[in-house]
mmCIF file of C-alpha atoms and ligand atoms in Angstrom:
data_model
loop_
_atom_site.group_PDB
_atom_site.id
_atom_site.type_symbol
_atom_site.label_atom_id
_atom_site.label_comp_id
_atom_site.label_asym_id
_atom_site.label_seq_id
_atom_site.Cartn_x
_atom_site.Cartn_y
_atom_site.Cartn_z
ATOM 1 C CA MET A 1 89.792 84.707 76.643
ATOM 2 C CA ARG A 2 86.763 83.443 78.564
ATOM 3 C CA THR A 3 84.450 86.005 80.074
ATOM 4 C CA LEU A 4 83.092 85.586 83.591
ATOM 5 C CA ASN A 5 79.831 87.357 84.252
ATOM 6 C CA VAL A 6 79.748 88.539 87.844
ATOM 7 C CA ALA A 7 76.757 89.269 90.080
ATOM 8 C CA LEU A 8 77.617 91.322 93.142
ATOM 9 C CA ILE A 9 75.150 90.983 96.024
ATOM 10 C CA GLY A 10 75.550 94.032 98.283
ATOM 11 C CA TYR A 11 76.502 97.630 97.593
ATOM 12 C CA GLY A 12 78.132 98.924 100.786
ATOM 13 C CA PHE A 13 81.784 99.482 101.670
ATOM 14 C CA MET A 14 82.778 95.997 100.498
ATOM 15 C CA GLY A 15 80.654 96.334 97.359
ATOM 16 C CA ARG A 16 82.839 99.303 96.437
ATOM 17 C CA ALA A 17 86.094 97.541 97.325
ATOM 18 C CA HIS A 18 85.157 94.517 95.196
ATOM 19 C CA SER A 19 83.906 96.676 92.322
ATOM 20 C CA ASN A 20 87.261 98.427 92.251
ATOM 21 C CA ALA A 21 89.019 95.031 92.095
ATOM 22 C CA TYR A 22 86.906 93.968 89.088
ATOM 23 C CA CYS A 23 87.748 97.277 87.380
ATOM 24 C CA GLN A 24 91.480 97.116 88.125
ATOM 25 C CA VAL A 25 92.493 93.476 87.879
ATOM 26 C CA GLY A 26 92.995 93.598 84.107
ATOM 27 C CA HIS A 27 95.083 96.762 84.384
ATOM 28 C CA PHE A 28 97.687 95.375 86.773
ATOM 29 C CA PHE A 29 97.624 91.601 86.195
ATOM 30 C CA ASP A 30 97.227 89.561 83.061
ATOM 31 C CA PRO A 31 94.206 87.527 84.137
ATOM 32 C CA PRO A 32 93.226 84.526 82.030
ATOM 33 C CA PHE A 33 89.572 85.633 82.214
ATOM 34 C CA GLN A 34 87.783 88.847 81.480
ATOM 35 C CA VAL A 35 85.475 89.752 84.371
ATOM 36 C CA ARG A 36 82.296 91.508 83.429
ATOM 37 C CA ARG A 37 80.450 93.638 85.958
ATOM 38 C CA GLN A 38 77.042 92.301 84.948
ATOM 39 C CA VAL A 39 74.617 92.962 87.780
ATOM 40 C CA VAL A 40 74.672 94.481 91.257
ATOM 41 C CA CYS A 41 71.914 93.444 93.599
ATOM 42 C CA GLY A 42 70.726 95.111 96.809
ATOM 43 C CA ARG A 43 67.670 95.431 99.019
ATOM 44 C CA ASN A 44 67.672 99.190 98.465
ATOM 45 C CA ARG A 45 67.393 99.920 94.734
ATOM 46 C CA ALA A 46 68.707 103.468 95.028
ATOM 47 C CA GLY A 47 71.874 102.239 96.788
ATOM 48 C CA ALA A 48 72.485 99.553 94.168
ATOM 49 C CA GLU A 49 71.805 102.027 91.342
ATOM 50 C CA GLU A 50 74.334 104.462 92.757
ATOM 51 C CA LEU A 51 76.995 101.753 92.961
ATOM 52 C CA ALA A 52 76.190 100.663 89.398
ATOM 53 C CA ARG A 53 76.521 104.241 88.160
ATOM 54 C CA VAL A 54 79.846 104.937 89.860
ATOM 55 C CA TRP A 55 81.510 101.561 89.226
ATOM 56 C CA GLY A 56 80.033 100.599 85.880
ATOM 57 C CA TRP A 57 77.732 97.660 86.596
ATOM 58 C CA ASP A 58 75.454 96.914 83.623
ATOM 59 C CA GLU A 59 72.277 96.065 85.539
ATOM 60 C CA VAL A 60 70.638 96.523 88.920
ATOM 61 C CA SER A 61 68.386 94.079 90.736
ATOM 62 C CA THR A 62 66.666 93.852 94.115
ATOM 63 C CA ASN A 63 66.051 90.115 93.898
ATOM 64 C CA TRP A 64 69.083 88.007 94.778
ATOM 65 C CA GLN A 65 67.104 84.757 94.556
ATOM 66 C CA GLU A 66 66.475 85.440 90.876
ATOM 67 C CA VAL A 67 70.022 86.666 90.199
ATOM 68 C CA VAL A 68 71.798 83.614 91.656
ATOM 69 C CA THR A 69 69.987 81.224 89.321
ATOM 70 C CA ARG A 70 70.397 83.262 86.127
ATOM 71 C CA PRO A 71 72.042 81.083 83.462
ATOM 72 C CA ASP A 72 74.188 83.968 82.182
ATOM 73 C CA ILE A 73 75.830 84.535 85.596
ATOM 74 C CA ASP A 74 79.055 82.603 86.328
ATOM 75 C CA LEU A 75 80.148 84.043 89.646
ATOM 76 C CA ILE A 76 78.263 85.259 92.717
ATOM 77 C CA ASP A 77 80.109 87.727 94.932
ATOM 78 C CA ILE A 78 78.561 88.039 98.410
ATOM 79 C CA ALA A 79 79.087 91.415 100.124
ATOM 80 C CA THR A 80 75.897 91.501 102.199
ATOM 81 C CA PRO A 81 75.408 91.702 105.968
ATOM 82 C CA ASN A 82 76.784 88.485 107.479
ATOM 83 C CA VAL A 83 73.439 86.788 108.108
ATOM 84 C CA LEU A 84 72.741 86.632 104.377
ATOM 85 C CA HIS A 85 76.032 84.937 103.478
ATOM 86 C CA ALA A 86 74.595 81.471 104.108
ATOM 87 C CA PRO A 87 71.299 81.669 102.190
ATOM 88 C CA VAL A 88 72.944 83.346 99.196
ATOM 89 C CA ALA A 89 75.902 80.937 99.160
ATOM 90 C CA LEU A 90 73.692 77.850 99.544
ATOM 91 C CA ALA A 91 71.476 78.982 96.646
ATOM 92 C CA ALA A 92 74.492 79.894 94.514
ATOM 93 C CA ALA A 93 76.185 76.544 95.163
ATOM 94 C CA ALA A 94 72.964 74.704 94.307
ATOM 95 C CA ALA A 95 72.899 76.653 91.037
ATOM 96 C CA GLY A 96 76.503 75.627 90.311
ATOM 97 C CA LYS A 97 77.959 79.150 90.528
ATOM 98 C CA MET A 98 81.467 80.104 91.610
ATOM 99 C CA ILE A 99 81.303 82.012 94.898
ATOM 100 C CA LEU A 100 83.386 84.766 96.422
ATOM 101 C CA CYS A 101 82.217 85.634 99.927
ATOM 102 C CA GLU A 102 83.052 88.447 102.351
ATOM 103 C CA LYS A 103 84.392 87.618 105.802
ATOM 104 C CA PRO A 104 83.489 86.260 108.259
ATOM 105 C CA LEU A 105 82.264 83.293 106.251
ATOM 106 C CA ALA A 106 78.990 83.207 108.184
ATOM 107 C CA ALA A 107 77.049 84.575 111.115
ATOM 108 C CA SER A 108 77.323 81.206 112.902
ATOM 109 C CA LEU A 109 79.479 78.092 112.896
ATOM 110 C CA ALA A 110 76.495 75.970 111.826
ATOM 111 C CA ASP A 111 75.993 78.173 108.754
ATOM 112 C CA ALA A 112 79.714 78.093 107.961
ATOM 113 C CA ARG A 113 79.693 74.290 108.077
ATOM 114 C CA ALA A 114 76.632 74.066 105.826
ATOM 115 C CA MET A 115 78.182 76.501 103.315
ATOM 116 C CA THR A 116 81.487 74.639 103.209
ATOM 117 C CA ALA A 117 79.708 71.319 102.722
ATOM 118 C CA ALA A 118 77.568 72.853 99.953
ATOM 119 C CA VAL A 119 80.471 74.199 97.879
ATOM 120 C CA GLY A 120 82.279 70.898 98.403
ATOM 121 C CA ARG A 121 79.276 68.895 97.143
ATOM 122 C CA ALA A 122 78.712 71.231 94.210
ATOM 123 C CA GLY A 123 82.427 71.341 93.368
ATOM 124 C CA VAL A 124 82.287 75.083 92.732
ATOM 125 C CA PRO A 125 85.412 77.284 92.999
ATOM 126 C CA ASN A 126 85.229 79.511 96.058
ATOM 127 C CA MET A 127 87.164 82.133 97.961
ATOM 128 C CA VAL A 128 86.640 84.245 101.089
ATOM 129 C CA TRP A 129 87.801 87.862 100.966
ATOM 130 C CA PHE A 130 90.239 87.778 103.886
ATOM 131 C CA ASN A 131 91.994 90.486 101.926
ATOM 132 C CA TYR A 132 94.808 91.118 104.392
ATOM 133 C CA ARG A 133 96.597 87.969 103.226
ATOM 134 C CA ARG A 134 97.402 90.067 100.153
ATOM 135 C CA VAL A 135 99.049 92.910 102.046
ATOM 136 C CA PRO A 136 102.592 92.590 100.653
ATOM 137 C CA ALA A 137 104.154 92.988 104.125
ATOM 138 C CA ILE A 138 101.960 90.194 105.558
ATOM 139 C CA ALA A 139 102.610 87.892 102.596
ATOM 140 C CA PHE A 140 106.332 88.624 102.981
ATOM 141 C CA ALA A 141 106.125 87.811 106.709
ATOM 142 C CA ARG A 142 104.657 84.458 105.726
ATOM 143 C CA ASP A 143 107.537 83.871 103.254
ATOM 144 C CA LEU A 144 110.070 84.679 105.985
ATOM 145 C CA ILE A 145 108.396 82.316 108.481
ATOM 146 C CA GLU A 146 108.197 79.543 105.847
ATOM 147 C CA ARG A 147 111.905 80.039 105.113
ATOM 148 C CA GLY A 148 112.604 79.492 108.816
ATOM 149 C CA ALA A 149 113.747 83.082 109.470
ATOM 150 C CA LEU A 150 112.087 83.070 112.913
ATOM 151 C CA GLY A 151 112.743 79.425 113.772
ATOM 152 C CA ARG A 152 110.528 78.062 116.520
ATOM 153 C CA LEU A 153 107.705 80.483 117.373
ATOM 154 C CA PHE A 154 107.173 81.495 121.002
ATOM 155 C CA HIS A 155 104.691 84.387 120.988
ATOM 156 C CA TYR A 156 102.018 85.513 118.517
ATOM 157 C CA ARG A 157 100.411 88.805 119.577
ATOM 158 C CA ALA A 158 97.661 90.277 117.419
ATOM 159 C CA THR A 159 95.507 93.369 117.821
ATOM 160 C CA TYR A 160 92.765 94.865 115.671
ATOM 161 C CA LEU A 161 91.970 98.284 117.114
ATOM 162 C CA GLN A 162 89.252 100.616 115.860
ATOM 163 C CA GLU A 163 87.603 103.523 117.695
ATOM 164 C CA TRP A 164 84.240 104.149 116.026
ATOM 165 C CA GLY A 165 82.270 102.445 118.797
ATOM 166 C CA ASN A 166 83.066 105.372 121.063
ATOM 167 C CA ASP A 167 81.139 107.813 118.849
ATOM 168 C CA PRO A 168 77.594 108.168 120.282
ATOM 169 C CA THR A 169 76.421 110.129 117.216
ATOM 170 C CA ARG A 170 77.297 107.378 114.774
ATOM 171 C CA PRO A 171 74.171 106.001 113.069
ATOM 172 C CA ILE A 172 73.141 102.459 113.995
ATOM 173 C CA ASN A 173 74.119 99.925 111.370
ATOM 174 C CA TRP A 174 73.836 96.153 110.891
ATOM 175 C CA LYS A 175 77.250 95.590 112.447
ATOM 176 C CA LEU A 176 75.712 96.340 115.866
ATOM 177 C CA SER A 177 72.985 93.710 115.558
ATOM 178 C CA ARG A 178 73.382 90.029 116.410
ATOM 179 C CA ALA A 179 70.490 89.144 114.116
ATOM 180 C CA GLU A 180 72.312 90.636 111.132
ATOM 181 C CA ALA A 181 75.992 90.252 111.995
ATOM 182 C CA GLY A 182 76.104 87.173 114.255
ATOM 183 C CA SER A 183 78.723 88.842 116.443
ATOM 184 C CA GLY A 184 80.492 92.171 116.889
ATOM 185 C CA ALA A 185 84.228 92.770 117.101
ATOM 186 C CA ASN A 186 84.807 89.012 117.163
ATOM 187 C CA GLY A 187 83.431 88.313 113.661
ATOM 188 C CA ASP A 188 84.221 91.693 112.186
ATOM 189 C CA LEU A 189 87.792 92.241 113.379
ATOM 190 C CA ASN A 190 89.035 89.189 115.232
ATOM 191 C CA SER A 191 88.173 87.062 112.171
ATOM 192 C CA HIS A 192 90.929 88.915 110.288
ATOM 193 C CA LEU A 193 93.393 88.358 113.128
ATOM 194 C CA VAL A 194 92.594 84.670 113.369
ATOM 195 C CA ASP A 195 92.811 84.107 109.614
ATOM 196 C CA THR A 196 96.218 85.791 109.491
ATOM 197 C CA ALA A 197 97.381 83.872 112.578
ATOM 198 C CA LEU A 198 96.348 80.475 111.199
ATOM 199 C CA TRP A 199 98.141 81.346 107.963
ATOM 200 C CA LEU A 200 101.338 82.565 109.606
ATOM 201 C CA ALA A 201 101.589 80.369 112.695
ATOM 202 C CA GLY A 202 99.411 77.275 112.091
ATOM 203 C CA PRO A 203 96.417 75.755 113.922
ATOM 204 C CA ILE A 204 95.078 76.984 117.264
ATOM 205 C CA THR A 205 94.117 74.222 119.676
ATOM 206 C CA GLU A 206 92.538 75.995 122.660
ATOM 207 C CA VAL A 207 91.315 79.405 123.794
ATOM 208 C CA SER A 208 90.192 81.345 126.835
ATOM 209 C CA ALA A 209 88.318 84.565 126.149
ATOM 210 C CA LEU A 210 86.669 87.694 127.492
ATOM 211 C CA MET A 211 84.014 89.787 125.727
ATOM 212 C CA THR A 212 82.363 93.052 126.627
ATOM 213 C CA THR A 213 79.666 95.387 125.379
ATOM 214 C CA PHE A 214 80.673 98.804 126.669
ATOM 215 C CA VAL A 215 77.597 100.630 125.325
ATOM 216 C CA PRO A 216 74.614 98.248 125.338
ATOM 217 C CA GLN A 217 72.048 100.951 124.635
ATOM 218 C CA ARG A 218 72.326 103.460 121.768
ATOM 219 C CA GLY A 219 69.188 105.570 121.856
ATOM 220 C CA ASP A 220 66.328 103.111 121.337
ATOM 221 C CA PHE A 221 68.628 100.464 119.956
ATOM 222 C CA HIS A 222 69.805 97.592 122.137
ATOM 223 C CA VAL A 223 73.303 96.414 121.194
ATOM 224 C CA ASP A 224 73.438 92.651 121.692
ATOM 225 C CA ILE A 225 76.905 91.932 120.325
ATOM 226 C CA ASP A 226 80.452 92.337 121.656
ATOM 227 C CA ASP A 227 82.127 95.737 121.362
ATOM 228 C CA ALA A 228 85.444 94.158 122.302
ATOM 229 C CA THR A 229 86.916 90.669 122.479
ATOM 230 C CA ALA A 230 90.183 89.433 123.941
ATOM 231 C CA ALA A 231 91.512 85.892 123.913
ATOM 232 C CA LEU A 232 94.451 83.840 125.009
ATOM 233 C CA ALA A 233 95.269 80.952 122.711
ATOM 234 C CA ARG A 234 97.560 77.970 122.403
ATOM 235 C CA PHE A 235 98.899 77.032 118.982
ATOM 236 C CA ALA A 236 99.483 73.400 117.967
ATOM 237 C CA SER A 237 103.165 74.362 117.597
ATOM 238 C CA GLY A 238 103.311 75.214 121.321
ATOM 239 C CA ALA A 239 103.413 78.981 120.673
ATOM 240 C CA MET A 240 101.300 81.238 122.879
ATOM 241 C CA GLY A 241 98.726 83.531 121.236
ATOM 242 C CA TYR A 242 97.083 86.799 122.336
ATOM 243 C CA PHE A 243 94.247 88.381 120.397
ATOM 244 C CA GLU A 244 92.510 91.681 121.013
ATOM 245 C CA ALA A 245 89.767 93.106 118.767
ATOM 246 C CA THR A 246 87.878 96.230 119.732
ATOM 247 C CA ARG A 247 85.802 99.115 118.413
ATOM 248 C CA PHE A 248 86.697 101.201 121.468
ATOM 249 C CA ALA A 249 90.444 101.676 121.054
ATOM 250 C CA VAL A 250 90.271 105.452 121.183
ATOM 251 C CA GLY A 251 93.137 106.896 119.167
ATOM 252 C CA CYS A 252 93.309 104.014 116.695
ATOM 253 C CA ARG A 253 91.545 104.079 113.332
ATOM 254 C CA ASN A 254 92.306 100.720 111.775
ATOM 255 C CA ARG A 255 95.277 99.333 113.621
ATOM 256 C CA ASN A 256 95.456 95.712 112.552
ATOM 257 C CA GLY A 257 98.786 94.337 113.605
ATOM 258 C CA PHE A 258 100.887 91.506 114.935
ATOM 259 C CA GLU A 259 104.170 90.885 116.697
ATOM 260 C CA ILE A 260 105.714 87.462 116.383
ATOM 261 C CA HIS A 261 108.676 86.385 118.458
ATOM 262 C CA GLY A 262 110.636 83.301 117.444
ATOM 263 C CA GLU A 263 113.946 81.816 118.516
ATOM 264 C CA LYS A 264 115.747 83.479 115.592
ATOM 265 C CA GLY A 265 113.949 86.781 115.331
ATOM 266 C CA MET A 266 110.924 89.028 115.532
ATOM 267 C CA LEU A 267 108.398 90.363 113.009
ATOM 268 C CA ARG A 268 106.077 93.301 113.647
ATOM 269 C CA PHE A 269 103.380 94.786 111.408
ATOM 270 C CA ASN A 270 100.608 97.367 111.688
ATOM 271 C CA LEU A 271 98.169 98.105 108.861
ATOM 272 C CA GLU A 272 98.227 101.840 109.589
ATOM 273 C CA ASP A 273 101.807 101.634 108.313
ATOM 274 C CA PHE A 274 100.835 99.488 105.344
ATOM 275 C CA ASN A 275 104.115 99.374 103.424
ATOM 276 C CA HIS A 276 106.460 98.532 106.297
ATOM 277 C CA LEU A 277 107.428 95.367 108.143
ATOM 278 C CA GLU A 278 109.763 95.381 111.127
ATOM 279 C CA TYR A 279 112.240 92.532 111.393
ATOM 280 C CA THR A 280 114.832 91.695 114.013
ATOM 281 C CA ASP A 281 117.404 89.077 113.076
ATOM 282 C CA ALA A 282 118.347 87.597 116.450
ATOM 283 C CA THR A 283 121.188 85.578 114.918
ATOM 284 C CA GLN A 284 123.142 88.809 114.338
ATOM 285 C CA ASP A 285 125.908 90.188 116.535
ATOM 286 C CA PRO A 286 123.925 91.496 119.575
ATOM 287 C CA SER A 287 125.646 94.883 119.371
ATOM 288 C CA LEU A 288 124.173 95.407 115.893
ATOM 289 C CA ARG A 289 120.853 93.810 116.538
ATOM 290 C CA GLY A 290 117.568 95.742 116.545
ATOM 291 C CA PRO A 291 114.311 96.055 114.642
ATOM 292 C CA ARG A 292 114.896 96.931 110.999
ATOM 293 C CA ARG A 293 112.053 98.801 109.348
ATOM 294 C CA LEU A 294 111.799 97.248 105.901
ATOM 295 C CA LEU A 295 109.999 99.107 103.141
ATOM 296 C CA ILE A 296 107.970 96.343 101.495
ATOM 297 C CA SER A 297 107.542 97.882 98.089
ATOM 298 C CA GLY A 298 109.925 95.754 96.051
ATOM 299 C CA PRO A 299 112.152 94.541 94.707
ATOM 300 C CA GLY A 300 111.541 90.941 95.670
ATOM 301 C CA HIS A 301 108.347 91.412 97.685
ATOM 302 C CA PRO A 302 104.977 89.706 97.015
ATOM 303 C CA TYR A 303 102.478 91.399 94.669
ATOM 304 C CA VAL A 304 104.157 94.797 94.389
ATOM 305 C CA ALA A 305 105.794 94.149 91.014
ATOM 306 C CA HIS A 306 102.282 94.122 89.514
ATOM 307 C CA TYR A 307 101.725 97.721 90.534
ATOM 308 C CA TRP A 308 104.331 100.474 90.506
ATOM 309 C CA LYS A 309 108.131 100.670 90.570
ATOM 310 C CA PRO A 310 110.019 99.852 93.825
ATOM 311 C CA GLY A 311 109.434 102.456 96.501
ATOM 312 C CA HIS A 312 106.066 103.627 95.136
ATOM 313 C CA ALA A 313 103.587 102.806 97.878
ATOM 314 C CA ILE A 314 100.363 100.846 97.438
ATOM 315 C CA GLY A 315 97.367 100.547 99.803
ATOM 316 C CA TYR A 316 94.162 98.943 101.015
ATOM 317 C CA GLU A 317 92.376 98.646 97.678
ATOM 318 C CA HIS A 318 95.248 96.710 96.095
ATOM 319 C CA THR A 319 94.679 93.797 98.496
ATOM 320 C CA PHE A 320 91.299 93.096 96.888
ATOM 321 C CA THR A 321 92.694 93.370 93.362
ATOM 322 C CA SER A 322 95.521 90.962 94.197
ATOM 323 C CA ALA A 323 93.084 88.503 95.830
ATOM 324 C CA LEU A 324 90.908 88.529 92.719
ATOM 325 C CA ALA A 325 93.967 88.014 90.506
ATOM 326 C CA ASP A 326 94.968 84.978 92.605
ATOM 327 C CA PHE A 327 91.442 83.591 92.336
ATOM 328 C CA LEU A 328 91.412 83.924 88.533
ATOM 329 C CA SER A 329 94.853 82.404 88.171
ATOM 330 C CA ALA A 330 93.934 79.399 90.384
ATOM 331 C CA LEU A 331 90.695 78.998 88.465
ATOM 332 C CA ASP A 332 92.626 78.822 85.204
ATOM 333 C CA LYS A 333 94.946 76.171 86.625
ATOM 334 C CA GLY A 334 92.036 74.209 88.125
ATOM 335 C CA GLU A 335 93.538 74.598 91.608
ATOM 336 C CA PRO A 336 91.860 75.737 94.843
ATOM 337 C CA VAL A 337 92.661 79.276 95.907
ATOM 338 C CA HIS A 338 93.294 80.228 99.537
ATOM 339 C CA PRO A 339 91.628 81.332 101.727
ATOM 340 C CA ASN A 340 88.588 79.388 100.569
ATOM 341 C CA PHE A 341 85.457 78.281 102.465
ATOM 342 C CA GLU A 342 87.371 75.429 104.090
ATOM 343 C CA ASP A 343 90.045 77.830 105.404
ATOM 344 C CA ALA A 344 87.396 80.291 106.593
ATOM 345 C CA LEU A 345 85.577 77.465 108.401
ATOM 346 C CA ARG A 346 88.782 76.926 110.431
ATOM 347 C CA VAL A 347 88.588 80.631 111.403
ATOM 348 C CA GLN A 348 84.914 80.316 112.327
ATOM 349 C CA GLU A 349 85.694 77.335 114.589
ATOM 350 C CA VAL A 350 88.133 79.480 116.551
ATOM 351 C CA LEU A 351 85.686 82.424 116.707
ATOM 352 C CA GLU A 352 82.948 80.145 118.023
ATOM 353 C CA ALA A 353 85.262 78.680 120.671
ATOM 354 C CA ILE A 354 86.195 82.236 121.725
ATOM 355 C CA GLU A 355 82.551 83.239 122.034
ATOM 356 C CA THR A 356 81.631 80.113 124.010
ATOM 357 C CA SER A 357 84.669 80.470 126.247
ATOM 358 C CA ALA A 358 83.735 84.064 127.081
ATOM 359 C CA ARG A 359 80.162 83.040 127.846
ATOM 360 C CA THR A 360 81.020 80.010 129.976
ATOM 361 C CA ARG A 361 84.220 81.447 131.491
ATOM 362 C CA GLN A 362 86.187 78.330 130.604
ATOM 363 C CA TRP A 363 89.191 77.294 128.534
ATOM 364 C CA LEU A 364 87.882 75.552 125.416
ATOM 365 C CA VAL A 365 89.403 73.111 122.959
ATOM 366 C CA VAL A 366 88.875 74.272 119.353
ATOM 367 C CA LYS A 367 86.910 71.545 117.611
ATOM 368 C CA THR A 368 88.002 71.177 114.016
ATOM 369 C CA GLY A 369 86.309 69.544 111.067
ATOM 370 C CA GLU A 370 83.146 68.252 112.681
HETATM 371 C C1 SOE B 1 84.989 97.301 110.163
HETATM 372 O O1 SOE B 1 84.936 98.645 110.404
HETATM 373 C C2 SOE B 1 85.758 96.985 108.907
HETATM 374 O O2 SOE B 1 85.154 97.623 107.836
HETATM 375 C C3 SOE B 1 85.783 95.490 108.680
HETATM 376 O O3 SOE B 1 84.493 94.965 108.466
HETATM 377 C C4 SOE B 1 86.662 95.153 107.544
HETATM 378 O O4 SOE B 1 86.708 93.761 107.342
HETATM 379 C C5 SOE B 1 88.032 95.688 107.875
HETATM 380 O O5 SOE B 1 88.920 95.338 106.878
HETATM 381 C C6 SOE B 1 87.984 97.160 108.074
HETATM 382 O O6 SOE B 1 87.074 97.459 109.081
#
């Protein structure tokens, strides 16, 4: 079995989630590669050392430029603040490394384009950690839509609701800074909604959006990104889309959900209820019709057979493990995995159109593939 030596750049929340995936993938899947947690790199040595100690990384570095060109490293995993995604990915692609990158792909559309072109030129395998595609209930929703269970789609309604913005005592972090994050709720939360929407319901052609910063001043710190974003959208299929992403949804911790209404039925999901998917079959006798709350824990549901027996719930961390397993399997077959940089560029095009629409107060056509 070939060994892949991994360098993880970043040691925060996502650094932990990815580390867990590297630890677990061989326990639950039968990956064709052994992944070795070789080096974790971070600007703060103490933070990187702590991650290395807890999650078993062999080495620690504070110099990503040196790490990405090391001949013994096969794969660069980018879990840094958004603004660093582009420089790290461009250097890694130039060095011929495989790249896994956190979402959103970049802090700007221009960076996302340059990164996608670079991995294309270098021909290096790549993936973006839009981990929610590996939530079994979401993957099952996709199977149902592909099978035609909803028929023609009319409405796609998506919300990503968090509440931490409303806490004035919360320490300032990079997610509140345009220079480091590129955007606020739009890149952080709406990116997930848009990726899932493009996957489930196809391309988005135009948008009209509204953005707000509810608390522009936090102590001495000026917040120059959006606290909340809402958008109307038109899908190429003719379906109507509604997106809402906010850090001020008091009462909601991590409520990432959708409702999809088609001519033959309805699907509804909310991440706070991870293992369930609601389904209405509108072709049934109307007197028996109503949302059925399906427990998506097998048998016959995506991913779950790799974990426990039917009915034994799984959670957030499994989505990263399953994504890594898919990446390794595609790598073995010489096939692209999804979502890759190209897919994430499609998301970034929609995010950029949303931001521009909110700024200019106009409907905007989403420009694809320029
Ligand atoms: C924001 O709080 C955040 O951590 C996002 O950055 C993640 O992508 C999301 O999955 C959970 O919430």
